[in-house]
Coordinates of C-alpha atoms in Angstrom, one line a residue:
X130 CA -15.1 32.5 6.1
X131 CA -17.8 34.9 6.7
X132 CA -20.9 34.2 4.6
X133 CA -23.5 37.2 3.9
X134 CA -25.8 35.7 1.5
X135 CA -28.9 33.4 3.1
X136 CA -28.9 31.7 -0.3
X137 CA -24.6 30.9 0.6
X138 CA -25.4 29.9 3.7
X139 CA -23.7 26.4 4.4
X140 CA -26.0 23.1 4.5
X141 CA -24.8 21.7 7.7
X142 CA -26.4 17.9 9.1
X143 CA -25.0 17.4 12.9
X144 CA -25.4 14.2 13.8
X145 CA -25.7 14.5 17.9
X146 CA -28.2 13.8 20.2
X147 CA -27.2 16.4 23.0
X148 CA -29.7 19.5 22.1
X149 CA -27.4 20.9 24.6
X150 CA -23.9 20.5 22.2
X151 CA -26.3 21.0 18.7
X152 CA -27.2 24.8 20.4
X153 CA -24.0 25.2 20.9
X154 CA -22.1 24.4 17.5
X155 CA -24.8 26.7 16.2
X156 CA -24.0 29.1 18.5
X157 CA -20.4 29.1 17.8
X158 CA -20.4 29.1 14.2
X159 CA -23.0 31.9 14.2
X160 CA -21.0 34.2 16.0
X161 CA -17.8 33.5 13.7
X162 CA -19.7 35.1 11.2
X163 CA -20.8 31.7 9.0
X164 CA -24.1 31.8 8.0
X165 CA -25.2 28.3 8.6
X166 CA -28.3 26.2 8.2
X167 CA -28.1 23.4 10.7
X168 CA -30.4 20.1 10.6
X169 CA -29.6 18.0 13.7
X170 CA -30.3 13.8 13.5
X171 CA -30.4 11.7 16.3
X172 CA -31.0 8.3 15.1
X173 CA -29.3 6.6 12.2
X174 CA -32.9 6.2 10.6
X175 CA -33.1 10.0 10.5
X176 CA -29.3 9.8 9.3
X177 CA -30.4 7.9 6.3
X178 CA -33.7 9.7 5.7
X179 CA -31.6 13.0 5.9
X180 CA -29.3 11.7 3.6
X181 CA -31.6 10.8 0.6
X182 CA -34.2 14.1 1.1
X183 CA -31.5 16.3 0.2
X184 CA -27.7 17.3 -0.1
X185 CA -25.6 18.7 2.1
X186 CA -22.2 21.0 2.4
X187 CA -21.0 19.4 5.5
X188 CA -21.3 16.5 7.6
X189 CA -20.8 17.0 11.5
X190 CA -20.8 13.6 14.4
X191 CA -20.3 12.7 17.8
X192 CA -18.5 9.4 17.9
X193 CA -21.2 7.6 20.4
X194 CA -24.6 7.9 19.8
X195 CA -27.6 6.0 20.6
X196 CA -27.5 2.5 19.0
X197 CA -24.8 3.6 16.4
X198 CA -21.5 5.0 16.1
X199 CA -20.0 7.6 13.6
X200 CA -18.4 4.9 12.0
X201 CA -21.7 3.7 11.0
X202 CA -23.2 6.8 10.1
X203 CA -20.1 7.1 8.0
X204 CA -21.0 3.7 6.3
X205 CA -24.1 5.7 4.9
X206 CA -22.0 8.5 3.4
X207 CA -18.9 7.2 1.9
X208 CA -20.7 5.4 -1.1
X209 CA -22.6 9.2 -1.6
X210 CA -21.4 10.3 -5.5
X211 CA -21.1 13.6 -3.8
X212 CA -19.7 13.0 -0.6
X213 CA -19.4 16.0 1.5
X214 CA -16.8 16.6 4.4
X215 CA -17.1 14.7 7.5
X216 CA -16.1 16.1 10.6
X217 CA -16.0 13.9 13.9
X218 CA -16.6 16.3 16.7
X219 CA -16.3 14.1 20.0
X220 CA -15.1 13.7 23.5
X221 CA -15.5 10.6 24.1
X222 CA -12.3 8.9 21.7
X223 CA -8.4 9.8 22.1
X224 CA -6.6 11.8 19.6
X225 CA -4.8 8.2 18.3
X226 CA -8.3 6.2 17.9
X227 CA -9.3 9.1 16.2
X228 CA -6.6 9.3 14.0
X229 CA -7.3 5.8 13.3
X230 CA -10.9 6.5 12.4
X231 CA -9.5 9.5 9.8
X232 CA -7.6 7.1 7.7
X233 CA -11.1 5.6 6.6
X234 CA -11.3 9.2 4.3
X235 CA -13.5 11.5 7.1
X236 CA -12.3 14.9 7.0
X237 CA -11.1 16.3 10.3
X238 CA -11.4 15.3 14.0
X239 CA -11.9 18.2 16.6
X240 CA -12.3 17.5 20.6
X241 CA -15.7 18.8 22.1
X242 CA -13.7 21.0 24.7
X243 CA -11.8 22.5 21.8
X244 CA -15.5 23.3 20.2
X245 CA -14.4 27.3 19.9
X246 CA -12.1 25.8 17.3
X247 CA -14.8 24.5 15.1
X248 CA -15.3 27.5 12.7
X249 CA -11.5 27.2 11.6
X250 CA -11.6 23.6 11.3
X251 CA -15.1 24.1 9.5
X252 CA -13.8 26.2 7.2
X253 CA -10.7 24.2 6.4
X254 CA -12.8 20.9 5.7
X255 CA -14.9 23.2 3.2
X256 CA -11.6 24.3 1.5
X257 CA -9.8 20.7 1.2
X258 CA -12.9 19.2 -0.2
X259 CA -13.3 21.9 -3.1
X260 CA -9.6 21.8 -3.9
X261 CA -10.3 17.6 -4.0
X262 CA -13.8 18.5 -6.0
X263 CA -11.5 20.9 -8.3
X264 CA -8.7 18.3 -8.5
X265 CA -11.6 15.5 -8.9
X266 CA -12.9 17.9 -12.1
X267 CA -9.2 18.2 -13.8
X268 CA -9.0 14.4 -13.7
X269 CA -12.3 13.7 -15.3
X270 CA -11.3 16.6 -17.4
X271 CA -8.0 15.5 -18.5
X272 CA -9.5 11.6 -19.0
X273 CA -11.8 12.9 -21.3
X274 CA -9.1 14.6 -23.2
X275 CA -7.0 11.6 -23.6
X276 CA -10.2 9.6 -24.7
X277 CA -10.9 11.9 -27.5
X278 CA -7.1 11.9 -28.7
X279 CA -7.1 8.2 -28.5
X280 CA -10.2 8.2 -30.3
X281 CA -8.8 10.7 -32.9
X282 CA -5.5 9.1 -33.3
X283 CA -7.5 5.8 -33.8
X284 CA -9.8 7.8 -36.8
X285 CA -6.7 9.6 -38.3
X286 CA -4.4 5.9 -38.5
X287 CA -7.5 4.4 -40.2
X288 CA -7.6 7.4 -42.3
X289 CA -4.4 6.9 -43.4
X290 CA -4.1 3.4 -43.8
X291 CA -7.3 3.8 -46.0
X292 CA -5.7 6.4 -48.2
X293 CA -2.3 4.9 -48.3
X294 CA -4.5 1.7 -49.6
X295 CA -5.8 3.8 -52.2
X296 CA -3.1 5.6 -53.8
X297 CA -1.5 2.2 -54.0
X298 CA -4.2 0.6 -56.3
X299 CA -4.0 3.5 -58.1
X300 CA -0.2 3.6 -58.5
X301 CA -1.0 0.2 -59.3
X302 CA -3.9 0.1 -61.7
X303 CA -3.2 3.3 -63.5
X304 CA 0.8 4.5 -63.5
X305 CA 1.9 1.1 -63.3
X306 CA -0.3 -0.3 -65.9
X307 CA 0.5 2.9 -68.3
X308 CA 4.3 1.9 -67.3
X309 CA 3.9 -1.3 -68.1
X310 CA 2.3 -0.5 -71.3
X311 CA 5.1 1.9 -72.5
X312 CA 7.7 -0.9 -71.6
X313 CA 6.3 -2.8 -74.2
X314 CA 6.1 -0.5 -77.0
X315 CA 10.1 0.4 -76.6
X316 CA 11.0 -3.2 -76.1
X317 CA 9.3 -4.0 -79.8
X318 CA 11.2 -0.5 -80.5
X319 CA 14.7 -2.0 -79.7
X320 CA 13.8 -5.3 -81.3
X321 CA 12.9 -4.0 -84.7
X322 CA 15.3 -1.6 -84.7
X323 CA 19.0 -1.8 -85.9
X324 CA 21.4 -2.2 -82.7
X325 CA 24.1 0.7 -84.9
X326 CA 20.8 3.1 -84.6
X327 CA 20.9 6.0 -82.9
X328 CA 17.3 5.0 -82.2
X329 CA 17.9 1.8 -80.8
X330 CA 20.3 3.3 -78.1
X331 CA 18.2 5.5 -77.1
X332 CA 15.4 3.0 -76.9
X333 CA 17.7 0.6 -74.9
X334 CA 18.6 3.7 -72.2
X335 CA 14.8 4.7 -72.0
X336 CA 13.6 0.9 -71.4
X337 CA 16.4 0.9 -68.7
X338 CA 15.0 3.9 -66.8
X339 CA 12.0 2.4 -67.5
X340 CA 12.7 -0.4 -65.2
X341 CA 13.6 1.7 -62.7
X342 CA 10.8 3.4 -62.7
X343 CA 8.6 0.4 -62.8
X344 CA 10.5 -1.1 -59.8
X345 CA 10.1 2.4 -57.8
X346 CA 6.3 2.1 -58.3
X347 CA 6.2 -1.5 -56.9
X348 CA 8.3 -0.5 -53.8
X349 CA 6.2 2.8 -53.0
X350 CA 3.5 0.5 -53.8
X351 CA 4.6 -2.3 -51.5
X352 CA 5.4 0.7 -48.6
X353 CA 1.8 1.7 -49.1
X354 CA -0.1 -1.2 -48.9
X355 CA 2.0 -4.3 -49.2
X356 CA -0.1 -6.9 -50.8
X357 CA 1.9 -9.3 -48.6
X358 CA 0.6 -8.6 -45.8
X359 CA -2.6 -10.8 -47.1
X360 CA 0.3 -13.8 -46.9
X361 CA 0.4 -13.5 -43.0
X362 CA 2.3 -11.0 -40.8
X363 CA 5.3 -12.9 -40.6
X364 CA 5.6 -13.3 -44.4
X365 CA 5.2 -9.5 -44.4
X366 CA 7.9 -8.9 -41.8
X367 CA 10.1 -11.0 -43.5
X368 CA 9.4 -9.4 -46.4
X369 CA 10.5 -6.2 -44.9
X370 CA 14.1 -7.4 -44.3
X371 CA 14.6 -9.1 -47.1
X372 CA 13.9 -5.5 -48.6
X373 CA 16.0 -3.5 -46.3
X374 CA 19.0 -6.2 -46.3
X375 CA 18.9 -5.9 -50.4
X376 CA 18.9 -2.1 -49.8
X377 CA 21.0 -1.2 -47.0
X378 CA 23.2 -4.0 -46.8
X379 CA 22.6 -4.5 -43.4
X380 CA 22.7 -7.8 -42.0
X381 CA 18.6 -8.9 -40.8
X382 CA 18.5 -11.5 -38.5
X383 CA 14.5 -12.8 -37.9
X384 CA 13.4 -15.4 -35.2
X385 CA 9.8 -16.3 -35.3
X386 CA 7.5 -18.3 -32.9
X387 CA 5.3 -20.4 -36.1
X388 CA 5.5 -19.9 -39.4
X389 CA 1.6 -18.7 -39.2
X390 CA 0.3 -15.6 -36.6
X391 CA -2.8 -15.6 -35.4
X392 CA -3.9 -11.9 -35.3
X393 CA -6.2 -9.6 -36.6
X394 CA -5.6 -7.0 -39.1
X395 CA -5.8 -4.6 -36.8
X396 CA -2.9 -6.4 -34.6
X397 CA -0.8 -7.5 -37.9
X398 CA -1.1 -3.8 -38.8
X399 CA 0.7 -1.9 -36.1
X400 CA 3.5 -5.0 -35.6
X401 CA 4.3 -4.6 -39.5
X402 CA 4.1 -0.4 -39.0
X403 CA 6.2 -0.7 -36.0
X404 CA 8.9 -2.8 -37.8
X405 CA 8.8 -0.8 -41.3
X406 CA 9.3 2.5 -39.1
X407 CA 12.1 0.9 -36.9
X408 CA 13.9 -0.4 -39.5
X409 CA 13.7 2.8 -41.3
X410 CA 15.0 4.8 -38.5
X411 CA 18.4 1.9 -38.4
X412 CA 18.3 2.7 -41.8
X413 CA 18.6 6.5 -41.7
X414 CA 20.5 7.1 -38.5
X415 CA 21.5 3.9 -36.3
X416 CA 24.9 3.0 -38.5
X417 CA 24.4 -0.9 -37.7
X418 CA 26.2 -3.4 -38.8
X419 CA 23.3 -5.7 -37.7
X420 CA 19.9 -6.1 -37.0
X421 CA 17.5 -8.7 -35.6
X422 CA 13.8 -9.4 -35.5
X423 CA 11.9 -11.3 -33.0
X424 CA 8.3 -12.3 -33.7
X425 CA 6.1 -14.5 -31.0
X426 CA 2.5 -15.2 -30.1
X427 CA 3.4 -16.9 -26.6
X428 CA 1.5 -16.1 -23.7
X429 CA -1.6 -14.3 -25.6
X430 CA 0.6 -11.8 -26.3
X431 CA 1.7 -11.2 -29.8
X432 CA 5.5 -9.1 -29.5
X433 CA 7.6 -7.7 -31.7
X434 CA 11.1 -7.0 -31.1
X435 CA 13.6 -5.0 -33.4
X436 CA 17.4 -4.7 -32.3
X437 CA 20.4 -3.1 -33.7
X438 CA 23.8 -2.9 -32.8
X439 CA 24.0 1.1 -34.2
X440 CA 24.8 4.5 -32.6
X441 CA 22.2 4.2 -30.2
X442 CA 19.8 7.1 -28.8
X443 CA 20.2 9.9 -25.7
X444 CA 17.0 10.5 -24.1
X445 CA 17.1 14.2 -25.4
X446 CA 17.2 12.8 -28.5
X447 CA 13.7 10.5 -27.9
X448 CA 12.2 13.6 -26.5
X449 CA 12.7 16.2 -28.7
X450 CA 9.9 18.7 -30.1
X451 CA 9.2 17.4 -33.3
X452 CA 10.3 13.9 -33.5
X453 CA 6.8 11.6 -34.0
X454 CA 8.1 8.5 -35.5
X455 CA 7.9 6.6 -32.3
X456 CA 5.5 8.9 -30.7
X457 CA 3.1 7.8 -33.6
X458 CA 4.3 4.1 -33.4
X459 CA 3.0 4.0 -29.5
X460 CA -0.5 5.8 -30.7
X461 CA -0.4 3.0 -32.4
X462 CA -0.1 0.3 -30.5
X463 CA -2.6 1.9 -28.2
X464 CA -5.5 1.8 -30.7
X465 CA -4.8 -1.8 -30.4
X466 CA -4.6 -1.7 -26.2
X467 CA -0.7 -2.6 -26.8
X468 CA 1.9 -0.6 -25.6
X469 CA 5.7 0.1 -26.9
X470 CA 8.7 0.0 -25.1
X471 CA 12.0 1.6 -26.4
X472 CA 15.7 0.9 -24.7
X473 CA 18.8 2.8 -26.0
X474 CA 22.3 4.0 -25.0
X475 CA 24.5 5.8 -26.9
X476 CA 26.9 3.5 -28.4
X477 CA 25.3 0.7 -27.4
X478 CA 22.3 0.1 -30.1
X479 CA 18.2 0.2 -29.8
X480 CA 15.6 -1.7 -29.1
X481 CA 12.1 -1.3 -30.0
X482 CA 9.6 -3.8 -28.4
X483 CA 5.6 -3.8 -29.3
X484 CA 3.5 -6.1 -27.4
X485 CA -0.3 -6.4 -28.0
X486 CA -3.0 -8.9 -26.6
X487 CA -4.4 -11.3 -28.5
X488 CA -7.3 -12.2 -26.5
X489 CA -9.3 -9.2 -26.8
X490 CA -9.6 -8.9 -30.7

């Protein structure tokens, strides 16, 4: 690793008290071609003065010094934020106490009678701690990255829920209302019209697709925002399959802890998201036959716990490109520091557990 540049030239503190052994490591590195600046300490007070007037690229020892030992030199650097390689260059320890003395996180050990080694093993301590500096960097990096997309994820749920709470008082205040309003007029219609009228058939079939479309509203509605969810979450789950049993057919089972869930709306949120999604994924693919709920605050924990006896899922099948249902259901439960757990084998049915704690909201 030859180094040209005065202004590249390594920062190295030697920590020796031989003036004899410090000429020498200078000597050697010198004529390897390193350009070096080497500040030697003998005393752990100069150790520690060294250490706070200024930074430095490497960190050479002797094991035995006066009054100290590397191991307590090394006590002053570990807790450094910027650590720099430590190298014990000794005579005086055996390769297997030295090894020993390497597990606490110094860098390399070299032999004083192998000193014409030091360059290599100089230049190999510099290159493992950049690669840990550049490995140190794409962890704080990629942190950083999942803190944003948590945080993002957390904004565009909210975002949702928000809008999703809007278009439902509006489906609610305007289209049902004018539906509502229109009912009436073609129910006076049909009564003050002659049933042999072609009129008052006509009247009769609109008012029935009226109905429809007044019960349509009230279930996009309900998807939306359901109002029941002010009730209590387990009022609003059961709710749910009450609805899907009256839709699918599908046989809902529902076990519940209390009658009454503590939890915040945040928390009653993502366990009455997490069930409307899993039941509408039974409903579109699973084929069951039957499906059961289990609701609980024990522990601190509030869980969730939807099972069907359907088709089941491959792994592939949980992993492919574009499927977000339950990618988005475990965003969600980690807005609320939950996490979601999904078990599946072909053939053999689904589970979908979400767990939360209670104790921190």
């Amino acid at each position: 690793m030859a180094i040209e540049s005065p202004d590249l030239a390594l920062q190295i503190l030697h920590i020796e008290d031989s003036s004899a052994d410090q000429g020498l490591a200078r000597i050697i590195l010198r004529r390897a071609g390193m350009a070096c600046h080497i500040q030697p300490v003998e005393t752990l007070a100069a150790l520690q003065q060294a250490l706070q007037e200024r930074s430095f690229d490497l960190i050479l020892a002797d094991y035995h010094l006066p009054g100290f030992t590397a191991l307590d030199a090394w006590a002053l650097v570990e807790p450094l934020p910027a650590r720099p390689p430590f190298v014990l260059l000794s005579g005086a320890i055996g390769e297997a106490a030295a090894v020993d003395i390497m597990r606490l996180g110094m860098t390399d050990f070299l032999r004083k009678e192998d000193i014409a080694r030091l360059p290599m093993v100089v230049e190999r301590a510099m290159e493992v701690h950049e690669a840990r500096r550049a490995k140190e960097r794409a962890m704080a990096e990629l942190a950083q990255s999942e803190r944003r997309l948590a945080e993002l994820t957390e904004h565009l749920q909210s975002s949702i829920e928000e809008e999703r709470a809007s278009i439902a008082r509006e489906i609610h205040d305007d289209i049902g209302g004018s539906l509502t309003s229109v009912k009436f007029d073609l129910a006076w219609i049909t009564r003050n019209t002659p049933a042999d009228q072609p009129l008052h058939a006509h009247a009769v079939a609109a008012l029935e697709m009226l109905q429809h479309a007044l019960g349509a509203s009230q279930r996009i509605m309900m998807n939306l925002r359901p109002p029941v969810l002010d009730q209590g979450l387990v009022a609003a789950v059961q709710w749910l399959a009450e609805s899907f049993e009256r839709r699918t057919g599908v046989a809902v089972h529902m076990r519940t802890s209390s009658q009454q869930i503590a939890a915040s709306p945040e928390i009653q949120l993502v366990a009455y998201r997490t069930a409307q999604e899993a039941l509408t994924n039974i409903g579109k693919y699973a084929h069951a036959s039957r499906v059961e709920i289990d609701l609980s605050d024990h522990e601190g924990f509030l869980t969730l716990e939807v099972t069907d006896n359907g088709a089941g899922m491959t792994a592939a099948q949980r992993e492919k490109p574009r499927s977000f249902g339950l990618r988005g259901l475990q965003e969600r439960a980690r807005t609320v520091d939950g996490w979601l757990d999904v078990s599946s084998q072909p053939g053999q049915g689904t589970s979908i557990i979400v767990s939360v704690p209670l104790q921190a909201h």
